[in-house]
Amino acid sequence: MNVNAQKPQIYALTVYHIHDKLQENRLDSYLGEALIPALHKTGMKHVGVFKPIAKDTSDYGKKIYVLTTFASLDEFRNLESKLNANQTYLEKGADYINAAHNQAPYDRMEISLMEAFHDSPAIGLPDLKGPREERIYELRSYEGPTEKLYKSKVKMFNTGDEIGLFKNLGFNAIFYGDVIA
């Protein structure tokens, strides 16, 4: 298939901010036992869950990143109704879904919605051999002082073949996305 003919995927990068091991355990349980299996049931093949490497054990301010892919914005919009129609998801995720306000499973949740770059229209799986828990990934964000300069940087990736350069250097990129919101 011609890469340029493929419709770009939509990515949602959800960031959960947590403050203690209890929240981490509840979130891990929800992701592993409820959300990820439910996402697979909807046809989503790949879901990425990433945790930063701890810098200091006395500072628990931690984040958990969840990367999901969609064929379209409509698929993203319809996900919640699909999840709410899945009885197994509702049962397995009850501790998280029905958490009381004073027992929140996270302190804050943010979602960045992105569209895949033209020259990298679908998520890629890295060519790594080691155990998943030992793999290290870098999340790069490019910003610009103006929208015009930011768009110029994105254009460099798409028409300047920076994606090709990164491939040649063995960067093992998972995705390239232009932030929608």
GROMACS .gro file of C-alpha atoms in nm:
model
  181
    1MET     CA    1   0.000   0.000   0.000
    2ASN     CA    2   0.124   0.348  -0.083
    3VAL     CA    3   0.189   0.519   0.252
    4ASN     CA    4   0.064   0.848   0.113
    5ALA     CA    5  -0.269   0.686   0.011
    6GLN     CA    6  -0.345   0.562   0.364
    7LYS     CA    7  -0.584   0.778   0.568
    8PRO     CA    8  -0.399   0.916   0.871
    9GLN     CA    9  -0.491   0.761   1.204
   10ILE     CA   10  -0.614   0.965   1.498
   11TYR     CA   11  -0.418   0.929   1.822
   12ALA     CA   12  -0.532   1.001   2.175
   13LEU     CA   13  -0.255   1.039   2.430
   14THR     CA   14  -0.408   1.029   2.777
   15VAL     CA   15  -0.191   1.139   3.068
   16TYR     CA   16  -0.297   1.041   3.420
   17HIS     CA   17  -0.136   1.234   3.705
   18ILE     CA   18  -0.118   1.028   4.024
   19HIS     CA   19   0.025   1.095   4.370
   20ASP     CA   20   0.065   0.761   4.543
   21LYS     CA   21   0.102   0.386   4.501
   22LEU     CA   22  -0.269   0.327   4.575
   23GLN     CA   23  -0.370   0.540   4.276
   24GLU     CA   24  -0.108   0.369   4.060
   25ASN     CA   25  -0.235   0.024   4.157
   26ARG     CA   26  -0.600   0.118   4.093
   27LEU     CA   27  -0.512   0.265   3.755
   28ASP     CA   28  -0.294  -0.033   3.662
   29SER     CA   29  -0.580  -0.267   3.752
   30TYR     CA   30  -0.831  -0.065   3.551
   31LEU     CA   31  -0.606  -0.047   3.246
   32GLY     CA   32  -0.501  -0.412   3.253
   33GLU     CA   33  -0.827  -0.578   3.352
   34ALA     CA   34  -1.094  -0.348   3.208
   35LEU     CA   35  -0.991  -0.081   2.958
   36ILE     CA   36  -0.730  -0.254   2.743
   37PRO     CA   37  -0.931  -0.577   2.701
   38ALA     CA   38  -1.240  -0.365   2.615
   39LEU     CA   39  -1.041  -0.164   2.361
   40HIS     CA   40  -0.916  -0.485   2.202
   41LYS     CA   41  -1.277  -0.605   2.184
   42THR     CA   42  -1.367  -0.292   1.984
   43GLY     CA   43  -1.099  -0.387   1.731
   44MET     CA   44  -0.818  -0.164   1.858
   45LYS     CA   45  -0.509  -0.379   1.805
   46HIS     CA   46  -0.245  -0.175   1.982
   47VAL     CA   47  -0.268   0.021   2.306
   48GLY     CA   48   0.046   0.163   2.462
   49VAL     CA   49   0.088   0.220   2.834
   50PHE     CA   50   0.401   0.403   2.940
   51LYS     CA   51   0.542   0.506   3.277
   52PRO     CA   52   0.831   0.748   3.326
   53ILE     CA   53   1.145   0.623   3.491
   54ALA     CA   54   1.143   0.723   3.858
   55LYS     CA   55   1.390   1.002   3.929
   56ASP     CA   56   1.350   1.029   4.304
   57THR     CA   57   1.160   0.785   4.523
   58SER     CA   58   1.069   1.060   4.773
   59ASP     CA   59   0.879   1.258   4.507
   60TYR     CA   60   0.584   1.046   4.397
   61GLY     CA   61   0.442   1.296   4.145
   62LYS     CA   62   0.401   1.047   3.865
   63LYS     CA   63   0.233   1.016   3.529
   64ILE     CA   64   0.100   0.723   3.334
   65TYR     CA   65   0.062   0.767   2.957
   66VAL     CA   66  -0.188   0.571   2.749
   67LEU     CA   67  -0.170   0.587   2.368
   68THR     CA   68  -0.473   0.475   2.169
   69THR     CA   69  -0.535   0.482   1.794
   70PHE     CA   70  -0.850   0.544   1.594
   71ALA     CA   71  -0.937   0.522   1.226
   72SER     CA   72  -1.135   0.848   1.247
   73LEU     CA   73  -1.261   1.120   1.479
   74ASP     CA   74  -1.602   0.950   1.475
   75GLU     CA   75  -1.445   0.633   1.612
   76PHE     CA   76  -1.290   0.840   1.892
   77ARG     CA   77  -1.625   1.012   1.961
   78ASN     CA   78  -1.811   0.680   1.977
   79LEU     CA   79  -1.568   0.500   2.207
   80GLU     CA   80  -1.737   0.595   2.534
   81SER     CA   81  -2.075   0.459   2.423
   82LYS     CA   82  -1.909   0.134   2.310
   83LEU     CA   83  -1.734   0.099   2.645
   84ASN     CA   84  -2.055   0.172   2.836
   85ALA     CA   85  -2.232  -0.103   2.639
   86ASN     CA   86  -1.966  -0.359   2.738
   87GLN     CA   87  -2.086  -0.530   3.059
   88THR     CA   88  -1.751  -0.700   3.123
   89TYR     CA   89  -1.574  -0.364   3.103
   90LEU     CA   90  -1.823  -0.208   3.347
   91GLU     CA   91  -1.782  -0.497   3.593
   92LYS     CA   92  -1.402  -0.527   3.572
   93GLY     CA   93  -1.357  -0.149   3.584
   94ALA     CA   94  -1.613  -0.080   3.859
   95ASP     CA   95  -1.355   0.022   4.122
   96TYR     CA   96  -1.220   0.288   3.884
   97ILE     CA   97  -1.545   0.387   3.711
   98ASN     CA   98  -1.745   0.421   4.034
   99ALA     CA   99  -1.470   0.567   4.253
  100ALA     CA  100  -1.589   0.811   4.519
  101HIS     CA  101  -1.478   1.174   4.493
  102ASN     CA  102  -1.250   1.130   4.795
  103GLN     CA  103  -1.092   0.812   4.650
  104ALA     CA  104  -1.013   0.934   4.300
  105PRO     CA  105  -0.799   0.694   4.093
  106TYR     CA  106  -0.596   0.991   3.964
  107ASP     CA  107  -0.543   1.360   4.043
  108ARG     CA  108  -0.577   1.486   3.689
  109MET     CA  109  -0.631   1.343   3.344
  110GLU     CA  110  -0.537   1.516   3.019
  111ILE     CA  111  -0.602   1.401   2.662
  112SER     CA  112  -0.415   1.526   2.357
  113LEU     CA  113  -0.585   1.443   2.030
  114MET     CA  114  -0.357   1.415   1.726
  115GLU     CA  115  -0.371   1.329   1.359
  116ALA     CA  116  -0.091   1.117   1.217
  117PHE     CA  117   0.158   1.288   0.989
  118HIS     CA  118   0.103   1.238   0.616
  119ASP     CA  119   0.432   1.048   0.572
  120SER     CA  120   0.370   0.829   0.878
  121PRO     CA  121  -0.007   0.771   0.868
  122ALA     CA  122  -0.022   0.476   1.110
  123ILE     CA  123   0.127   0.376   1.439
  124GLY     CA  124   0.444   0.171   1.415
  125LEU     CA  125   0.565  -0.100   1.643
  126PRO     CA  126   0.929  -0.063   1.746
  127ASP     CA  127   1.174  -0.332   1.646
  128LEU     CA  128   1.292  -0.407   1.999
  129LYS     CA  129   1.377  -0.747   2.143
  130GLY     CA  130   1.410  -0.687   2.518
  131PRO     CA  131   1.136  -0.732   2.778
  132ARG     CA  132   0.866  -0.465   2.754
  133GLU     CA  133   0.922  -0.346   3.111
  134GLU     CA  134   1.286  -0.268   3.029
  135ARG     CA  135   1.218  -0.066   2.714
  136ILE     CA  136   1.274   0.307   2.721
  137TYR     CA  137   1.089   0.551   2.496
  138GLU     CA  138   1.122   0.923   2.449
  139LEU     CA  139   0.820   1.145   2.398
  140ARG     CA  140   0.925   1.442   2.185
  141SER     CA  141   0.710   1.748   2.145
  142TYR     CA  142   0.780   2.021   1.896
  143GLU     CA  143   0.643   2.366   1.961
  144GLY     CA  144   0.673   2.698   1.786
  145PRO     CA  145   0.643   3.059   1.895
  146THR     CA  146   0.359   3.099   1.642
  147GLU     CA  147   0.116   2.866   1.469
  148LYS     CA  148   0.282   2.943   1.135
  149LEU     CA  149   0.626   2.839   1.260
  150TYR     CA  150   0.484   2.525   1.421
  151LYS     CA  151   0.317   2.427   1.091
  152SER     CA  152   0.649   2.489   0.917
  153LYS     CA  153   0.814   2.236   1.151
  154VAL     CA  154   0.542   1.977   1.079
  155LYS     CA  155   0.590   2.040   0.707
  156MET     CA  156   0.962   1.967   0.746
  157PHE     CA  157   0.871   1.621   0.875
  158ASN     CA  158   0.628   1.553   0.592
  159THR     CA  159   0.796   1.710   0.290
  160GLY     CA  160   1.152   1.744   0.417
  161ASP     CA  161   1.179   1.370   0.485
  162GLU     CA  162   1.277   1.409   0.850
  163ILE     CA  163   1.078   1.089   0.912
  164GLY     CA  164   1.304   0.912   0.660
  165LEU     CA  165   1.610   1.055   0.833
  166PHE     CA  166   1.488   0.926   1.171
  167LYS     CA  167   1.424   0.581   1.016
  168ASN     CA  168   1.776   0.574   0.870
  169LEU     CA  169   1.919   0.662   1.212
  170GLY     CA  170   1.726   0.374   1.373
  171PHE     CA  171   1.506   0.590   1.597
  172ASN     CA  172   1.229   0.323   1.618
  173ALA     CA  173   0.955   0.588   1.620
  174ILE     CA  174   0.611   0.472   1.729
  175PHE     CA  175   0.413   0.766   1.595
  176TYR     CA  176   0.426   1.119   1.460
  177GLY     CA  177   0.120   1.330   1.526
  178ASP     CA  178  -0.003   1.682   1.467
  179VAL     CA  179  -0.199   1.805   1.770
  180ILE     CA  180  -0.565   1.876   1.697
  181ALA     CA  181  -0.663   1.964   2.054
   0.00000   0.00000   0.00000
